[in-house]
N, CA, C and O atoms as a MOPAC input file, in Angstrom:
PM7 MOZYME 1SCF
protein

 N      0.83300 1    -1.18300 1     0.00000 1
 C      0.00000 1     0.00000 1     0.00000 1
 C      0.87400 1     1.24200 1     0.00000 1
 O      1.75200 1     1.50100 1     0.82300 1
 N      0.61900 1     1.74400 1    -0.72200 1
 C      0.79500 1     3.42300 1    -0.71600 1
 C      0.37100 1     4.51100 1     0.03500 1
 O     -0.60300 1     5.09100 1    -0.44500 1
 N      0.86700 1     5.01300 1     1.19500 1
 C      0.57200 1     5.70500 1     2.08400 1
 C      0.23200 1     7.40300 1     1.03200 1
 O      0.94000 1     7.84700 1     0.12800 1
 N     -0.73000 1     7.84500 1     1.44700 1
 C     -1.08300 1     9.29600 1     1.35500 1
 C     -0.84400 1    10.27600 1     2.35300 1
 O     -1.71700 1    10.70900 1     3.10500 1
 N      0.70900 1    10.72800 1     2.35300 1
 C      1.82500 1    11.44900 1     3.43700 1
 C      0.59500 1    12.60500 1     3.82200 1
 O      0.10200 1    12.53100 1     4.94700 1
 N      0.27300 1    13.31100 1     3.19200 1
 C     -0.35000 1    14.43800 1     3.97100 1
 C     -1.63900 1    14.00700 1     4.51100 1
 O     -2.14500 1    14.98300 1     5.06600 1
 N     -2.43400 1    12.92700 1     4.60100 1
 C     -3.27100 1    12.58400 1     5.30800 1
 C     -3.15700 1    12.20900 1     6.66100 1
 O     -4.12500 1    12.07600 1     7.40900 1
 N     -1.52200 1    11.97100 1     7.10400 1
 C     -1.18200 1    11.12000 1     7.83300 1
 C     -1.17300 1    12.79800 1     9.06800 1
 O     -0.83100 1    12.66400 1    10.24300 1
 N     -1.46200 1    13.75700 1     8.68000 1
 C     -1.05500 1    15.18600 1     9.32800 1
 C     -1.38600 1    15.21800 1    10.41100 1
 O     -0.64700 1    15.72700 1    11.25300 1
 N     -3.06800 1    14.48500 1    10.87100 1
 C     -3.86200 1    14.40500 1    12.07100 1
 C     -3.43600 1    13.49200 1    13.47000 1
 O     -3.56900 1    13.55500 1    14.69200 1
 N     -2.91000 1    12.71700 1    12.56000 1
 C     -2.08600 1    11.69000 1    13.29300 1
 C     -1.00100 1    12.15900 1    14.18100 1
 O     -0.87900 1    12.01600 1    15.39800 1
 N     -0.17100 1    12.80100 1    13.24400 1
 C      1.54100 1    13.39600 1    13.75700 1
 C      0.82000 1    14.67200 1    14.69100 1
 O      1.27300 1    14.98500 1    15.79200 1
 N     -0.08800 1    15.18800 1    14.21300 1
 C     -0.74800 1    15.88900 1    15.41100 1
 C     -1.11500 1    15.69900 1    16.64100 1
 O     -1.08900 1    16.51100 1    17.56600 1
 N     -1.44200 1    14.67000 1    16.63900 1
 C     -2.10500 1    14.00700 1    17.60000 1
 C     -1.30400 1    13.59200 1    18.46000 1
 O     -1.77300 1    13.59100 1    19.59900 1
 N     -0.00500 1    13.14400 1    18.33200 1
 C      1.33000 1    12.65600 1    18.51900 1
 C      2.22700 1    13.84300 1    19.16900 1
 O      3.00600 1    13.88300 1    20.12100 1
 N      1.87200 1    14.56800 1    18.44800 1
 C      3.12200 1    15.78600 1    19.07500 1
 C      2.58000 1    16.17800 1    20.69900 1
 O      3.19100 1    16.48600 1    21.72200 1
 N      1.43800 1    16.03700 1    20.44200 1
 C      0.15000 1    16.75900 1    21.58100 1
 C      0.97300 1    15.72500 1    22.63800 1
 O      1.67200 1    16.13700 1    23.56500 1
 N      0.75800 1    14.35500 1    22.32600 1
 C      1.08600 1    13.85800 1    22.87400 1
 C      2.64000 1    14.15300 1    23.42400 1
 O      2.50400 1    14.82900 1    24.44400 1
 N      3.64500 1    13.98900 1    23.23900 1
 C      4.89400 1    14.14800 1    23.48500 1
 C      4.87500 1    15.58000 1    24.21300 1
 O      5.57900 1    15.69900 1    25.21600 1
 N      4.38300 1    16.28700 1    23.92900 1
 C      4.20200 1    17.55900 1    24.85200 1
 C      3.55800 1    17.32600 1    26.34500 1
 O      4.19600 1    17.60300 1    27.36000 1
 N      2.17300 1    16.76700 1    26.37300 1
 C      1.49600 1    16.62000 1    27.44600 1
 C      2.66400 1    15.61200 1    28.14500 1
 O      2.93000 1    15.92300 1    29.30600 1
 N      3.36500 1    14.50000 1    27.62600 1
 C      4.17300 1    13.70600 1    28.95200 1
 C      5.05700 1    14.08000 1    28.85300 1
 O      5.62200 1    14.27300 1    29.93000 1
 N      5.78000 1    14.43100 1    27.70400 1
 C      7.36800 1    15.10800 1    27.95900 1
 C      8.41200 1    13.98300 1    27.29600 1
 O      9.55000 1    14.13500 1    26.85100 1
 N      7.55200 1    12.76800 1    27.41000 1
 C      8.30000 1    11.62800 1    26.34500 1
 C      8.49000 1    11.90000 1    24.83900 1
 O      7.67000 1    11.98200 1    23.92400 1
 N      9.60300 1    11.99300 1    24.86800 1
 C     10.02900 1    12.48800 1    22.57900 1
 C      9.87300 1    11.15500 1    21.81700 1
 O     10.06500 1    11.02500 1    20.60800 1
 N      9.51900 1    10.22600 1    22.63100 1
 C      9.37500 1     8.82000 1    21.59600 1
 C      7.52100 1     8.55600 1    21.79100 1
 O      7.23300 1     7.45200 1    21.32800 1
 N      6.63200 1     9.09300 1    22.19100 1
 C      5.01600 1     9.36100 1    22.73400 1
 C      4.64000 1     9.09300 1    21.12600 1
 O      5.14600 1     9.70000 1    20.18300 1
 N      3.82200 1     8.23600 1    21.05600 1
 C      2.97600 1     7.95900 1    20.12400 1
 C      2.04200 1     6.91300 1    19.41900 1
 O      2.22300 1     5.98100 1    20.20200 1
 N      1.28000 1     6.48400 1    18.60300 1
 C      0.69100 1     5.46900 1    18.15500 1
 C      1.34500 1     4.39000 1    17.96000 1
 O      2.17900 1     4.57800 1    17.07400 1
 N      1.36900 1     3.15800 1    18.43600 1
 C      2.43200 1     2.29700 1    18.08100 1
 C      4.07800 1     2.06800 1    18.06300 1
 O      4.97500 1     1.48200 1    17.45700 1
 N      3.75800 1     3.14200 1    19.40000 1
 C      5.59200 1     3.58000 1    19.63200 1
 C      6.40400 1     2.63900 1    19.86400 1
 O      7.61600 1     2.73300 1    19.67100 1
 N      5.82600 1     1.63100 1    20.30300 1
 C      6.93800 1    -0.13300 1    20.54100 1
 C      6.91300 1    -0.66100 1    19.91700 1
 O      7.59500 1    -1.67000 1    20.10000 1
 N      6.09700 1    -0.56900 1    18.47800 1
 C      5.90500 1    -1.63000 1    17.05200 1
 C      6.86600 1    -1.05200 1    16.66200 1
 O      7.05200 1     0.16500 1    16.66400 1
 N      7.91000 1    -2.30600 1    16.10600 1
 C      9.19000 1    -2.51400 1    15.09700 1
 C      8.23500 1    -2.96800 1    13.70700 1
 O      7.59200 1    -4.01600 1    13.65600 1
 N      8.31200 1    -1.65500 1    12.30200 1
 C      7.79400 1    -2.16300 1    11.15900 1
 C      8.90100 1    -2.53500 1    10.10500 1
 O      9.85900 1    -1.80000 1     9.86100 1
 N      8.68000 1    -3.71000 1     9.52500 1
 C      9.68300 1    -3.77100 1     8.24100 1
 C      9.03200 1    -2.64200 1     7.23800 1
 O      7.82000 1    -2.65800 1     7.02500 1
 N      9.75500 1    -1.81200 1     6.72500 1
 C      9.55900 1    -0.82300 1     5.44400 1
 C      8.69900 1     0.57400 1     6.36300 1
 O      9.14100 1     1.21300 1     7.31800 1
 N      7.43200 1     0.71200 1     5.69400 1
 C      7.26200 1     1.62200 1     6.50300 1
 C      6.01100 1     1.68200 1     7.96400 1
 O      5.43800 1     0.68600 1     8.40600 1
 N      5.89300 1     2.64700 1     8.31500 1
 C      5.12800 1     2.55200 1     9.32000 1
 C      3.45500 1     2.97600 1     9.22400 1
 O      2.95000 1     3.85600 1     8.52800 1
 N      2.69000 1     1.88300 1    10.32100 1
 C      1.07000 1     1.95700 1    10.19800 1
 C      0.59600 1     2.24800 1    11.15200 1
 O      1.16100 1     2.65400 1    12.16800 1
 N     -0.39000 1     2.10300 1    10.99000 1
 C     -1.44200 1     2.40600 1    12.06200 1
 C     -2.72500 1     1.53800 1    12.96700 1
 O     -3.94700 1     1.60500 1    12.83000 1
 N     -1.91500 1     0.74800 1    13.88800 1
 C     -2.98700 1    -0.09100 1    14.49700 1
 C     -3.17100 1     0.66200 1    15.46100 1
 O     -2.35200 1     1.36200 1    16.05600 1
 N     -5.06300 1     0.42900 1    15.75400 1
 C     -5.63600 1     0.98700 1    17.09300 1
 C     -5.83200 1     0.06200 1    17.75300 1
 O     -6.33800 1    -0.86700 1    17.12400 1
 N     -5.62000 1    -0.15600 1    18.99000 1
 C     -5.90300 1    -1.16900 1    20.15100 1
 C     -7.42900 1    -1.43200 1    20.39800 1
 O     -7.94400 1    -0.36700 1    20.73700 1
 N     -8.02500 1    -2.09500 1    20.37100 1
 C     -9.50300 1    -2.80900 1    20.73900 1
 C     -9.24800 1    -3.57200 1    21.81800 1
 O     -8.44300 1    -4.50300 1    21.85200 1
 N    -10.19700 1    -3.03200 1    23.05200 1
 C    -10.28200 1    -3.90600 1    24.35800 1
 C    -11.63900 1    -4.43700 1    23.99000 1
 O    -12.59600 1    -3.78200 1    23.57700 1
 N    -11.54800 1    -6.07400 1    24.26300 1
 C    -12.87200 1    -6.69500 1    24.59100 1
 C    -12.76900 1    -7.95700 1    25.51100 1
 O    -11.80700 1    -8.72400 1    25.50700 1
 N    -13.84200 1    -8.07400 1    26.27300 1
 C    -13.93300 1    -9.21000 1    27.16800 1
 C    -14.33800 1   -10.38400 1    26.37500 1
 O    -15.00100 1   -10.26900 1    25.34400 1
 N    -13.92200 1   -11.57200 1    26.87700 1
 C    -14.24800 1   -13.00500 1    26.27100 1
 C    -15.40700 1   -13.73200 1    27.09300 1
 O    -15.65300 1   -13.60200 1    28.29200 1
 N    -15.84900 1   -14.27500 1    26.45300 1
 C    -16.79700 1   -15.18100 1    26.96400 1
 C    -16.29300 1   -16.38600 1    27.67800 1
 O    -15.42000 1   -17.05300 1    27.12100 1
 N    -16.73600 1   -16.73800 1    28.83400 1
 C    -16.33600 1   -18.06800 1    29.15900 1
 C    -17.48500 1   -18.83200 1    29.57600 1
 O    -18.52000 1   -18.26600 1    29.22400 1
 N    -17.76200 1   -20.33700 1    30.44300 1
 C    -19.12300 1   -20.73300 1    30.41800 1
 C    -19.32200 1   -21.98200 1    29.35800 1
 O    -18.69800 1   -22.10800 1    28.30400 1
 N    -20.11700 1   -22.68800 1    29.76200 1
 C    -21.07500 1   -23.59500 1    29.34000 1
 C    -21.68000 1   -22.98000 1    27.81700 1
 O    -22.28900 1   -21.99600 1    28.24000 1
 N    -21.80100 1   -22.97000 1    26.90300 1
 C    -22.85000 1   -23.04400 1    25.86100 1
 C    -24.58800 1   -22.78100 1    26.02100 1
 O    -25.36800 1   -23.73100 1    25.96300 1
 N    -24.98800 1   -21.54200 1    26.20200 1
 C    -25.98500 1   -20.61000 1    26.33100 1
 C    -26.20000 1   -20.24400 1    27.47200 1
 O    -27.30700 1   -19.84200 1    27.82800 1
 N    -24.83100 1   -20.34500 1    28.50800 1
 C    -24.61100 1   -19.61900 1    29.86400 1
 C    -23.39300 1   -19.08800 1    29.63200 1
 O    -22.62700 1   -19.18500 1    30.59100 1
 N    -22.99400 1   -18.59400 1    28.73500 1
 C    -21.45800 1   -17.64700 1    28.69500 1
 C    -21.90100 1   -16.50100 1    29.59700 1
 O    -23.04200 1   -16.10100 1    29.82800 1
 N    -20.74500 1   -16.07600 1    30.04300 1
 C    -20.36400 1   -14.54200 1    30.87800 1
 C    -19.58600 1   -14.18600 1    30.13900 1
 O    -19.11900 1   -14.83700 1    29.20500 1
 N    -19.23200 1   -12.66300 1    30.57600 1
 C    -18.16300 1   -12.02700 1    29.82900 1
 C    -17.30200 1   -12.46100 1    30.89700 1
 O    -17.85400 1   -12.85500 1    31.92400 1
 N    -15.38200 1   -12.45600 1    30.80300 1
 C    -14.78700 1   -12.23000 1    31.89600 1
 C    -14.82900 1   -10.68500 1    32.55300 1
 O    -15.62700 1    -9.79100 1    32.27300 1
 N    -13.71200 1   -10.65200 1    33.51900 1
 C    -13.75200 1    -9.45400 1    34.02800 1
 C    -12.59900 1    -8.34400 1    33.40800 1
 O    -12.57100 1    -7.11600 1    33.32300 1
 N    -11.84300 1    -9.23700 1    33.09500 1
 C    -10.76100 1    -8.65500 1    32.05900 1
 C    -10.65400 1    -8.30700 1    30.99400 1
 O    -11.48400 1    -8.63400 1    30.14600 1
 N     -9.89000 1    -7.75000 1    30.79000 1
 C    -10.20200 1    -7.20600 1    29.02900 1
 C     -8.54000 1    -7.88900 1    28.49300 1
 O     -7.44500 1    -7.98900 1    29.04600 1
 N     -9.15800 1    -8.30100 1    26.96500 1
 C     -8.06700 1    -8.19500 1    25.87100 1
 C     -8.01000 1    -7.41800 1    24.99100 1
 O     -8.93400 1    -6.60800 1    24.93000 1
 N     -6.93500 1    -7.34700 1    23.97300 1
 C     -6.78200 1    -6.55100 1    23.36000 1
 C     -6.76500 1    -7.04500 1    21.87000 1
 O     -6.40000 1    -8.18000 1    21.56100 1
 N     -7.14200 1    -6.20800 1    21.07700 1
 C     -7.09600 1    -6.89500 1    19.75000 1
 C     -6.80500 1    -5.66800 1    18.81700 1
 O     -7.80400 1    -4.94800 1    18.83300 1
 N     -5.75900 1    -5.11500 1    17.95600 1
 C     -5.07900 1    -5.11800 1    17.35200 1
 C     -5.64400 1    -4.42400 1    16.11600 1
 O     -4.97800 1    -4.95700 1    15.22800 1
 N     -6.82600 1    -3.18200 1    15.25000 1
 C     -7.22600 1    -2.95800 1    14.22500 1
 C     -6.45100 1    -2.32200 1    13.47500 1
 O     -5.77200 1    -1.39300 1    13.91100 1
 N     -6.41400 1    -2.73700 1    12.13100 1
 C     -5.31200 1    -2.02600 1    10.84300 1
 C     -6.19400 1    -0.97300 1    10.58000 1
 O     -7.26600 1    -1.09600 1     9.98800 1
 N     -5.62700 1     0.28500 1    11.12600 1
 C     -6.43900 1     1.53800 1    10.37800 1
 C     -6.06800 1     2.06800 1     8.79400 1
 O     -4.92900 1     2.16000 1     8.33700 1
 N     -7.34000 1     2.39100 1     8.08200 1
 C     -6.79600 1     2.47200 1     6.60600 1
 C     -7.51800 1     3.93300 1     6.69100 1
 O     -6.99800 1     4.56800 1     5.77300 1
 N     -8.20400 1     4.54100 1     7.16600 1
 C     -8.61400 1     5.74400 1     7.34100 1
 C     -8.01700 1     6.29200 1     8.75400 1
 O     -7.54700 1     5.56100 1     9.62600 1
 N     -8.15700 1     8.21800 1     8.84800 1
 C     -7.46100 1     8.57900 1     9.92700 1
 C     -8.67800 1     8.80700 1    10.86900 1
 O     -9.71400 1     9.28400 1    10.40700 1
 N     -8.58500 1     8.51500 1    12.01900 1
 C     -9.33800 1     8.48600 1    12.87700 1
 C    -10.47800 1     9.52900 1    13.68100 1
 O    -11.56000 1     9.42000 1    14.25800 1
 N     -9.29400 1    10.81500 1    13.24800 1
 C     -9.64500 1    12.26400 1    12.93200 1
 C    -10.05000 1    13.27800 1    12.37000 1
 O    -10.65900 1    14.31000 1    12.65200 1
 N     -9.25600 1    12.42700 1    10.87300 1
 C     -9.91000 1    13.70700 1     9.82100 1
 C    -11.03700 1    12.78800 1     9.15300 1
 O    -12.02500 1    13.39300 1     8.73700 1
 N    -11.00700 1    11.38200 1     8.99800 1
 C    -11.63000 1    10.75500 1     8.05800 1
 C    -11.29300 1    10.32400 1     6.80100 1
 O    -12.02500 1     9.55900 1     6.17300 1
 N     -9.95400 1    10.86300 1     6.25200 1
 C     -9.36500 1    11.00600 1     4.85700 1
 C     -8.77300 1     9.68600 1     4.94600 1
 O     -8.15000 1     9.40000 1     5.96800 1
 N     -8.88400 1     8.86900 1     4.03200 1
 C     -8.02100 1     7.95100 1     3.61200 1
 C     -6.27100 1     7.78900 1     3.78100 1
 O     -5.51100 1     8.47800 1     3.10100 1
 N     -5.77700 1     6.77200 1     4.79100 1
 C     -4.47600 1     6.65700 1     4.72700 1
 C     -3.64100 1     6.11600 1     3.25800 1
 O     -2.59300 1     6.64300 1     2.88500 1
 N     -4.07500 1     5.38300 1     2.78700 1
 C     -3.22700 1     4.99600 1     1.71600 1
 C     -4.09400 1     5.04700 1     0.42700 1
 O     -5.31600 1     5.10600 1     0.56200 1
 N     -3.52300 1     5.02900 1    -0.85300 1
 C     -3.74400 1     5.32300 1    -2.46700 1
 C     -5.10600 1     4.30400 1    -2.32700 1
 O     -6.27200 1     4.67400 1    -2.19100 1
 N     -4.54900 1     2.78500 1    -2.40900 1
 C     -5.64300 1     2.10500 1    -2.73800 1
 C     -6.92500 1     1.72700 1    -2.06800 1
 O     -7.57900 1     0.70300 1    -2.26900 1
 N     -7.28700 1     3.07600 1    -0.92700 1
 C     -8.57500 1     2.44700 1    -0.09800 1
 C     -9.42800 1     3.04900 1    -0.88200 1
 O    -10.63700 1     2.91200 1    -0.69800 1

């Protein structure tokens, strides 16, 4: 995919805000993801799992996390890359 650089503006915005409010210069979306080539954009999803018997599930009390590939910016709405 082909990233669309100036869409990505809301983002690095969002980011700087960030690094300002904690004072950390590395503060940002996916700041511990190592990417081969270039860099994306996953948003974190918390959801609880079901556990239980079969038409007595509960949720747990915990949350996991699950991992969404953003192809739009979250902010402006504009498309991250050429081919979405």
């Amino acid at each position: 995919m082909n990233k669309i650089h100036e869409n990505w503006s809301e983002i690095e915005r969002a980011e700087e805000l960030a690094r300002e409010k904690t004072g950390d210069p590395e503060a940002g979306f996916n700041a511990s993801t190592f990417w081969f080539g270039e860099r994306h954009l996953m948003i974190p999803c918390l959801y609880r799992k079901k556990k239980g018997k079969k038409g007595q599930e509960v949720f747990t009390k915990s949350y996991s996390e699950i991992m969404l590939y953003a192809k739009y910016c979250p902010f402006s709405g504009k498309p991250l890359y050429e081919d979405v």
